[in-house]
PDB file of C-alpha atoms in Angstrom:
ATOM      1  CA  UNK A   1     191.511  83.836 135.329  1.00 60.00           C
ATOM      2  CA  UNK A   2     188.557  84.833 137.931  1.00 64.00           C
ATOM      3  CA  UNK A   3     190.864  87.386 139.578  1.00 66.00           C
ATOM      4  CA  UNK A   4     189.985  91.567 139.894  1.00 69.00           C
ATOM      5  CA  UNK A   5     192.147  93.840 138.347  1.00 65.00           C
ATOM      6  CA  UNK A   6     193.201  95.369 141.639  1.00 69.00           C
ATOM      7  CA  UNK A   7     194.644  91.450 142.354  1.00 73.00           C
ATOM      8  CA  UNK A   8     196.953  92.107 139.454  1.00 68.00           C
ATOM      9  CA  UNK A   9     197.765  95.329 139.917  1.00 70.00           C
ATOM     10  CA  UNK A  10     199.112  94.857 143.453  1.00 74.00           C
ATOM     11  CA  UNK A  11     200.979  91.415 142.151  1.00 73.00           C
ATOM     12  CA  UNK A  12     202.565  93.640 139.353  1.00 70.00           C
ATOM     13  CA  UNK A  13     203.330  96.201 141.734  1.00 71.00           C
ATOM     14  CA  UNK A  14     204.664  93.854 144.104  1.00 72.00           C
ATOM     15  CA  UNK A  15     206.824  92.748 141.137  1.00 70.00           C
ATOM     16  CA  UNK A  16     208.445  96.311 140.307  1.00 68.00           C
ATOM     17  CA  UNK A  17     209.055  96.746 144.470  1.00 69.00           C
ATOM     18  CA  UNK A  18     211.234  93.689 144.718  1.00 70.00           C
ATOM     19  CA  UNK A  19     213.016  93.154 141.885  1.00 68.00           C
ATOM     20  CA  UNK A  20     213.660  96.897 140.730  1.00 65.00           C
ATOM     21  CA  UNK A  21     215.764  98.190 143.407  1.00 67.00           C
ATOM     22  CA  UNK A  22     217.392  94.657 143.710  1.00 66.00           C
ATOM     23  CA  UNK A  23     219.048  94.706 140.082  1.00 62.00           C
ATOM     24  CA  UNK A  24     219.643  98.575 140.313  1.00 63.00           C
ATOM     25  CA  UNK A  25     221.550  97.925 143.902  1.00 65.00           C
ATOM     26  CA  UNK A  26     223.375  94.746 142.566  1.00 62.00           C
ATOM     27  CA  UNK A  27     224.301  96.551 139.253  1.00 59.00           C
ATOM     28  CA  UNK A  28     224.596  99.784 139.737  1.00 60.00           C
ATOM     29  CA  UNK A  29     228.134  99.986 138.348  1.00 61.00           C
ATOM     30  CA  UNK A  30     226.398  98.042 135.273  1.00 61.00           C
ATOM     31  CA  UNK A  31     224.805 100.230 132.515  1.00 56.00           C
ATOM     32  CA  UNK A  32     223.594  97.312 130.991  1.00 59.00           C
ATOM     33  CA  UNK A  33     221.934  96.170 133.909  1.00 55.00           C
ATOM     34  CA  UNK A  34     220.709  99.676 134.640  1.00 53.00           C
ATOM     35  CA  UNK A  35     219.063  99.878 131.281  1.00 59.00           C
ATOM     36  CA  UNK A  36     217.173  96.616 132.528  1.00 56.00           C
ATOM     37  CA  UNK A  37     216.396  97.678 135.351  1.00 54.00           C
ATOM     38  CA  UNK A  38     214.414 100.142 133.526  1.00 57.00           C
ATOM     39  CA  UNK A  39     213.131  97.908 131.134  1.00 58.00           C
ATOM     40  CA  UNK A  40     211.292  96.103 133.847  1.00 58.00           C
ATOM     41  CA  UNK A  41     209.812  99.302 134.886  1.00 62.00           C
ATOM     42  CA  UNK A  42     208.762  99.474 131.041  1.00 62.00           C
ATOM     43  CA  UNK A  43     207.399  96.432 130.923  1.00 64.00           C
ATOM     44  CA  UNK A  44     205.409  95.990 134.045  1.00 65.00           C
ATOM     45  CA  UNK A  45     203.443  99.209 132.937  1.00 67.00           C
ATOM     46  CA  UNK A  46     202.944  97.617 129.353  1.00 70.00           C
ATOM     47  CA  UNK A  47     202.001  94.261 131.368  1.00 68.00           C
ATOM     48  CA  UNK A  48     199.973  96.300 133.723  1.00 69.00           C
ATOM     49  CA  UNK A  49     198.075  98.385 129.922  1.00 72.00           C
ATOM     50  CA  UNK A  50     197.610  94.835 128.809  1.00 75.00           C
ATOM     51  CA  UNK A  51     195.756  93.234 131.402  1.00 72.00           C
ATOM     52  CA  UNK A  52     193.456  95.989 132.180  1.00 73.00           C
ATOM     53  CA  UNK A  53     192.683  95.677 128.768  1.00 78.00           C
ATOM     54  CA  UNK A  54     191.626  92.121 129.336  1.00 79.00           C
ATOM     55  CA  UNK A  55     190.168  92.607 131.954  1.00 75.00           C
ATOM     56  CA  UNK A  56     187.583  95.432 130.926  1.00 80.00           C
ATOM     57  CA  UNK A  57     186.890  93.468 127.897  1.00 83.00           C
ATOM     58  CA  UNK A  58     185.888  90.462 130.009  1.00 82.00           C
ATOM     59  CA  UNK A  59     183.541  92.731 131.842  1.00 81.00           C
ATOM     60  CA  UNK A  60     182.083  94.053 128.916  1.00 86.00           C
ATOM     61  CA  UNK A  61     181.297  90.368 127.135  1.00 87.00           C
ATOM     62  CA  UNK A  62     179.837  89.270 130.927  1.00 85.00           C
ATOM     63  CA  UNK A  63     178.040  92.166 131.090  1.00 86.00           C
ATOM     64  CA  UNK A  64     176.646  91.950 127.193  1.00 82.00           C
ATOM     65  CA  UNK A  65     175.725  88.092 127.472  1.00 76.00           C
ATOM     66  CA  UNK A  66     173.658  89.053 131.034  1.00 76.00           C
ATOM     67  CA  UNK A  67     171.922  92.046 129.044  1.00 72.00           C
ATOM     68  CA  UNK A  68     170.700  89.184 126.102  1.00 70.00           C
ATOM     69  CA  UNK A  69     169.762  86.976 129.611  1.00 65.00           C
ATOM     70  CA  UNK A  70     167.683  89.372 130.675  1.00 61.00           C
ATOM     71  CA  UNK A  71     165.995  90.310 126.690  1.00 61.00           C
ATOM     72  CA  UNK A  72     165.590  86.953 126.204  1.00 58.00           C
ATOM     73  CA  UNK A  73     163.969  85.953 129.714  1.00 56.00           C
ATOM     74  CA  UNK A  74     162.290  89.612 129.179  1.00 58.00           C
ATOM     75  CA  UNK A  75     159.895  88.537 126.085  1.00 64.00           C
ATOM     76  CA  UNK A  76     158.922  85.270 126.587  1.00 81.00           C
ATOM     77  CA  UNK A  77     156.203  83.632 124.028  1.00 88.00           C
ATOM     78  CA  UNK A  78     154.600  80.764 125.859  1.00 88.00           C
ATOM     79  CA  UNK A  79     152.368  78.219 123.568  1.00 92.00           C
ATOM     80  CA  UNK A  80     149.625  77.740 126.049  1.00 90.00           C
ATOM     81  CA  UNK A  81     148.219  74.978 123.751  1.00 91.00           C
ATOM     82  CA  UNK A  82     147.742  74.130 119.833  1.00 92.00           C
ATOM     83  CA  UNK A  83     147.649  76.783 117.630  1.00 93.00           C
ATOM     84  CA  UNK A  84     147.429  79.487 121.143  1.00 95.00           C
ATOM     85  CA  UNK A  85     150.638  81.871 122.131  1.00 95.00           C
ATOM     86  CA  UNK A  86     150.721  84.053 125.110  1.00 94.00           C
ATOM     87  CA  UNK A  87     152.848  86.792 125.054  1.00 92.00           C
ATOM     88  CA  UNK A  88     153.168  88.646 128.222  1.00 91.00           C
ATOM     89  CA  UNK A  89     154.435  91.975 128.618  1.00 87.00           C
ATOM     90  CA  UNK A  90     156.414  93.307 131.814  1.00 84.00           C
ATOM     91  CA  UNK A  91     158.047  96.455 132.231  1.00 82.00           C
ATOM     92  CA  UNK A  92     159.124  99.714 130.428  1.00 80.00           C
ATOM     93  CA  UNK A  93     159.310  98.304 126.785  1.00 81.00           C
ATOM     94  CA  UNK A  94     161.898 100.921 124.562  1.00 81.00           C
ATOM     95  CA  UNK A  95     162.388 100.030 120.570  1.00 83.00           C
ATOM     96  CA  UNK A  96     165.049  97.491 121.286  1.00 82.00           C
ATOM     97  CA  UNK A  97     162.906  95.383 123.293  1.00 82.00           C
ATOM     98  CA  UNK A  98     159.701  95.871 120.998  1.00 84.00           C
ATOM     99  CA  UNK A  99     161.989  95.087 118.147  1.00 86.00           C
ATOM    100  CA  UNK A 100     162.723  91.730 119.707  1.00 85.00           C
ATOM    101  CA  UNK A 101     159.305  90.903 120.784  1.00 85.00           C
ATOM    102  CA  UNK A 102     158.020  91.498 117.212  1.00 88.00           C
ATOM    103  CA  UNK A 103     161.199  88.944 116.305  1.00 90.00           C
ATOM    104  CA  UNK A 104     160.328  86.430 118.983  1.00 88.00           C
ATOM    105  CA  UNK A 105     156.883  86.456 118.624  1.00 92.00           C
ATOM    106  CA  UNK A 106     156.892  86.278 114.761  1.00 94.00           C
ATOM    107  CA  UNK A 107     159.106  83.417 114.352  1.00 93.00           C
ATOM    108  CA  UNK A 108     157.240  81.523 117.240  1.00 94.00           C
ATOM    109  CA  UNK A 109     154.172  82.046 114.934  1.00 95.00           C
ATOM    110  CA  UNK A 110     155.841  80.739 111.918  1.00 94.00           C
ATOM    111  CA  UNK A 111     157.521  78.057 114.154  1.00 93.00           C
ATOM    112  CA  UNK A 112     154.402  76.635 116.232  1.00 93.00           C
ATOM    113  CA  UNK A 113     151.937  77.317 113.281  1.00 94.00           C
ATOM    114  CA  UNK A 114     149.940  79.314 115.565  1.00 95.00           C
ATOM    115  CA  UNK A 115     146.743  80.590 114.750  1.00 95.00           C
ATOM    116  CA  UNK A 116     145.396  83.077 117.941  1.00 96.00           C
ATOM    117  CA  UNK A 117     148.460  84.989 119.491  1.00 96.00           C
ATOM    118  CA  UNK A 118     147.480  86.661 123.029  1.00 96.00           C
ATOM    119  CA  UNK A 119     149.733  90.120 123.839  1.00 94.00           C
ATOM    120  CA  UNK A 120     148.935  91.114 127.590  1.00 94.00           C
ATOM    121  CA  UNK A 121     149.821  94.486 128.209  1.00 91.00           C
ATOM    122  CA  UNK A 122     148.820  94.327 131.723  1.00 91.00           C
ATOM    123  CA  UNK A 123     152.024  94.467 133.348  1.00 88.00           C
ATOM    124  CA  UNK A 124     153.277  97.520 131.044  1.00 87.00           C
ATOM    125  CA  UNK A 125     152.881 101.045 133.070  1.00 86.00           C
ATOM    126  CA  UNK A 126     153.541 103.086 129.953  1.00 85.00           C
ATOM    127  CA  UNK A 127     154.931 103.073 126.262  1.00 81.00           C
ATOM    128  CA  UNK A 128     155.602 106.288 124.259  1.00 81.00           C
ATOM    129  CA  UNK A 129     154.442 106.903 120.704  1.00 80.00           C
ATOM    130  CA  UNK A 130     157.289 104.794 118.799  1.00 80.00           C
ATOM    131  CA  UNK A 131     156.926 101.198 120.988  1.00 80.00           C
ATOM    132  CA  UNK A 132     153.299 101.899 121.194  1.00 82.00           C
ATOM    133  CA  UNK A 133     153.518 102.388 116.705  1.00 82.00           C
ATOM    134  CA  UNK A 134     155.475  99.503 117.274  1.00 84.00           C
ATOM    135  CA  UNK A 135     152.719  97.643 118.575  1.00 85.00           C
ATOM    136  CA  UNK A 136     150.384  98.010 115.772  1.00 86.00           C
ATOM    137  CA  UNK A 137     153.092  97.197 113.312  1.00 88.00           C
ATOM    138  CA  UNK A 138     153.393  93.812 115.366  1.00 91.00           C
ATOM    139  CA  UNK A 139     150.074  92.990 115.627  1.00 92.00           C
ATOM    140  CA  UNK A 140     150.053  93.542 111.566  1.00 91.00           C
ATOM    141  CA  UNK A 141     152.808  91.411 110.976  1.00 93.00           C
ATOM    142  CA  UNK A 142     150.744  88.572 113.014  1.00 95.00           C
ATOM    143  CA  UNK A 143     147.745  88.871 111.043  1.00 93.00           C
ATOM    144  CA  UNK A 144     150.564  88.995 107.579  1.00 94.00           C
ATOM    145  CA  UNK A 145     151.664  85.469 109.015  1.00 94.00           C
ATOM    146  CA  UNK A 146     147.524  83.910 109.452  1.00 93.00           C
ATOM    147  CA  UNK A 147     147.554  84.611 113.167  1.00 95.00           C
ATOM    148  CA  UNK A 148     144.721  86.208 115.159  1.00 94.00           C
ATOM    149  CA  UNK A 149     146.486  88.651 117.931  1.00 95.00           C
ATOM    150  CA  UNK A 150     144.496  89.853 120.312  1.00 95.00           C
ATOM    151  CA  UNK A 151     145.871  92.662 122.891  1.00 94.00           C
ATOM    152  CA  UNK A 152     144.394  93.029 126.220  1.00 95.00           C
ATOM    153  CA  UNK A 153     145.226  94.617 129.675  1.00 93.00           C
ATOM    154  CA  UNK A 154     145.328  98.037 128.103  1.00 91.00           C
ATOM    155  CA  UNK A 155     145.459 100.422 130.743  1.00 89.00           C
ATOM    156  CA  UNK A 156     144.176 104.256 130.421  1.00 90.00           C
ATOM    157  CA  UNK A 157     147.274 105.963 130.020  1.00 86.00           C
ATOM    158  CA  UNK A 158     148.564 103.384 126.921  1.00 84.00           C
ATOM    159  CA  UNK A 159     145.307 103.350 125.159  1.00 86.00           C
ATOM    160  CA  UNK A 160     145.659 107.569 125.309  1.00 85.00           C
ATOM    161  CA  UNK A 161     148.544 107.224 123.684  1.00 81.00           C
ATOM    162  CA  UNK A 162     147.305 104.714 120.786  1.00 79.00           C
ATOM    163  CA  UNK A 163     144.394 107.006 120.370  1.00 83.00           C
ATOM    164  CA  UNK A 164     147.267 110.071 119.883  1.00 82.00           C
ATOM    165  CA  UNK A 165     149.067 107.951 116.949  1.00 79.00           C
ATOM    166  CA  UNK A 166     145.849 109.046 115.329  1.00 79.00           C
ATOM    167  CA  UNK A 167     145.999 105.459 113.593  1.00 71.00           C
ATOM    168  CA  UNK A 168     143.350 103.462 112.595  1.00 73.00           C
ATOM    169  CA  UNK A 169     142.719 101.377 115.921  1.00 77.00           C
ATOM    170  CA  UNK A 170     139.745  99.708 114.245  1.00 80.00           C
ATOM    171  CA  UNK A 171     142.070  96.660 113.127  1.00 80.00           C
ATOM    172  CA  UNK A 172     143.215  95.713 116.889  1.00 85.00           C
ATOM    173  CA  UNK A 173     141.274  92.976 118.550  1.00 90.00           C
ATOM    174  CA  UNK A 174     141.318  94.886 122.386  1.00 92.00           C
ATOM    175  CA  UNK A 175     140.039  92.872 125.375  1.00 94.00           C
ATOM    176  CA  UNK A 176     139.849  93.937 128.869  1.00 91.00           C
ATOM    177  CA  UNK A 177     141.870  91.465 130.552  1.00 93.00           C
ATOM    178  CA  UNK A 178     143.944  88.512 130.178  1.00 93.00           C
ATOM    179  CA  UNK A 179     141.148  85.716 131.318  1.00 94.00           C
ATOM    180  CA  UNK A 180     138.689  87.510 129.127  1.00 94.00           C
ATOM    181  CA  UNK A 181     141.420  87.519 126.020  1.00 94.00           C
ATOM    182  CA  UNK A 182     142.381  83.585 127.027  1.00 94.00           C
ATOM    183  CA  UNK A 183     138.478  82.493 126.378  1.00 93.00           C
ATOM    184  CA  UNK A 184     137.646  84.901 123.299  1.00 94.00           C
ATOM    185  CA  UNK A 185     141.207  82.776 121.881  1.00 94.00           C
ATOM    186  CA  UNK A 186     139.473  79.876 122.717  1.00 92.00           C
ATOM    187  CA  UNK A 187     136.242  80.707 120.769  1.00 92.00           C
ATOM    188  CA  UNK A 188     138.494  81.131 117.906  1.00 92.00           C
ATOM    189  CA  UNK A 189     140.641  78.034 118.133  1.00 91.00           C
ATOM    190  CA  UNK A 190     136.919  76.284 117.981  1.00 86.00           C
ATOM    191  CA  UNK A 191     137.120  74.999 122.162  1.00 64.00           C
ATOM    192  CA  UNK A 192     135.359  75.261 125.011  1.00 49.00           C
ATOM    193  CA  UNK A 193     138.530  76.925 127.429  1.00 49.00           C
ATOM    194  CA  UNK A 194     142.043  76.775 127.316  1.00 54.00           C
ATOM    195  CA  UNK A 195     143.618  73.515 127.728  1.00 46.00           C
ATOM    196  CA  UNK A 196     140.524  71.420 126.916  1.00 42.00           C
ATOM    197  CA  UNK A 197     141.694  68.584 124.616  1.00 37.00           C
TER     198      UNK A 197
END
């Protein structure tokens, strides 16, 4: 209904003031009545149970559907042109979110029939060894699907901890930077630069 628990609360409340001591005053002599009386005590609380209830589970499904906002709007794979993805990385990235960015990514390939897949790392301050295992596991997958993906904007403290997997880093296509990444994809696509016709 849009309104805060508190709202409902103090209407319930408001409830139990007036009418309570009205039907205990008016039937008093009434043990009928009386037992009422004290059945509307009963069920405001039970009223009261039930719609904070309802209203934490609202809060809980608004605050779920913002989180898959923000994982969706948090791994975006942009087709840059033909056969090119760009897949830039922002943030602290923990398994969930590399296990949707393999998702994404992966059926974008399969989707867009994309042949050179750029992952920019550059906005990533740091990754431990799991998301970072997760990374070459992605980058696998894209070469499974007939995809190209080259990773660039490695910083110092990331490519430490790649070196620390003690995996065989020798299958990664590493470039320094995004604009350097954008032309080697364009190399492989066959074109002069990105966005040529």
């Amino acid at each position: 209904q849009g309104l805060s628990f508190q709202s409902w609360f103090k209407v319930i409340s408001a409830f139990r003031l007036v009418i309570g001591p009205y039907v205990l005053q008016e039937r008093r002599d009434d043990l009928d009545r009386l037992s009422i009386a004290r059945g509307v005590t009963f069920y405001t609380d039970i009223a009261l149970g039930e719609i904070g209830q309802a209203y934490l589970e609202a809060k809980e499904r608004q605050i779920l559907d913002q989180q898959e906002a923000i994982r969706e709007l948090s791994t975006p794979v942009l087709e840059l042109q033909e056969g090119l993805l760009l897949l830039p990385l922002v943030g602290l990235i923990d398994t969930d979110r590399a296990r949707r960015l393999t998702e994404s990514l992966l059926e974008e390939i399969s989707e867009r029939r994309a042949r050179v897949v750029v992952m920019d790392l550059t906005g990533v301050p740091s990754m431990d060894t799991a998301v970072a295992n997760h990374l070459m596991q992605t980058v696998s997958a894209a070469r499974l699907m007939g995809a190209t993906a080259l990773v660039t904007g490695i910083s110092a403290d990331n490519a430490q901890t790649l070196v620390r997997l003690g995996l065989d880093l020798s299958t990664i296509n590493t470039i320094g930077d995004l604009m350097a990444g954008l032309e080697h994809a364009a190399k492989l696509l066959g074109r002069g630069a990105i966005g040529a016709a």
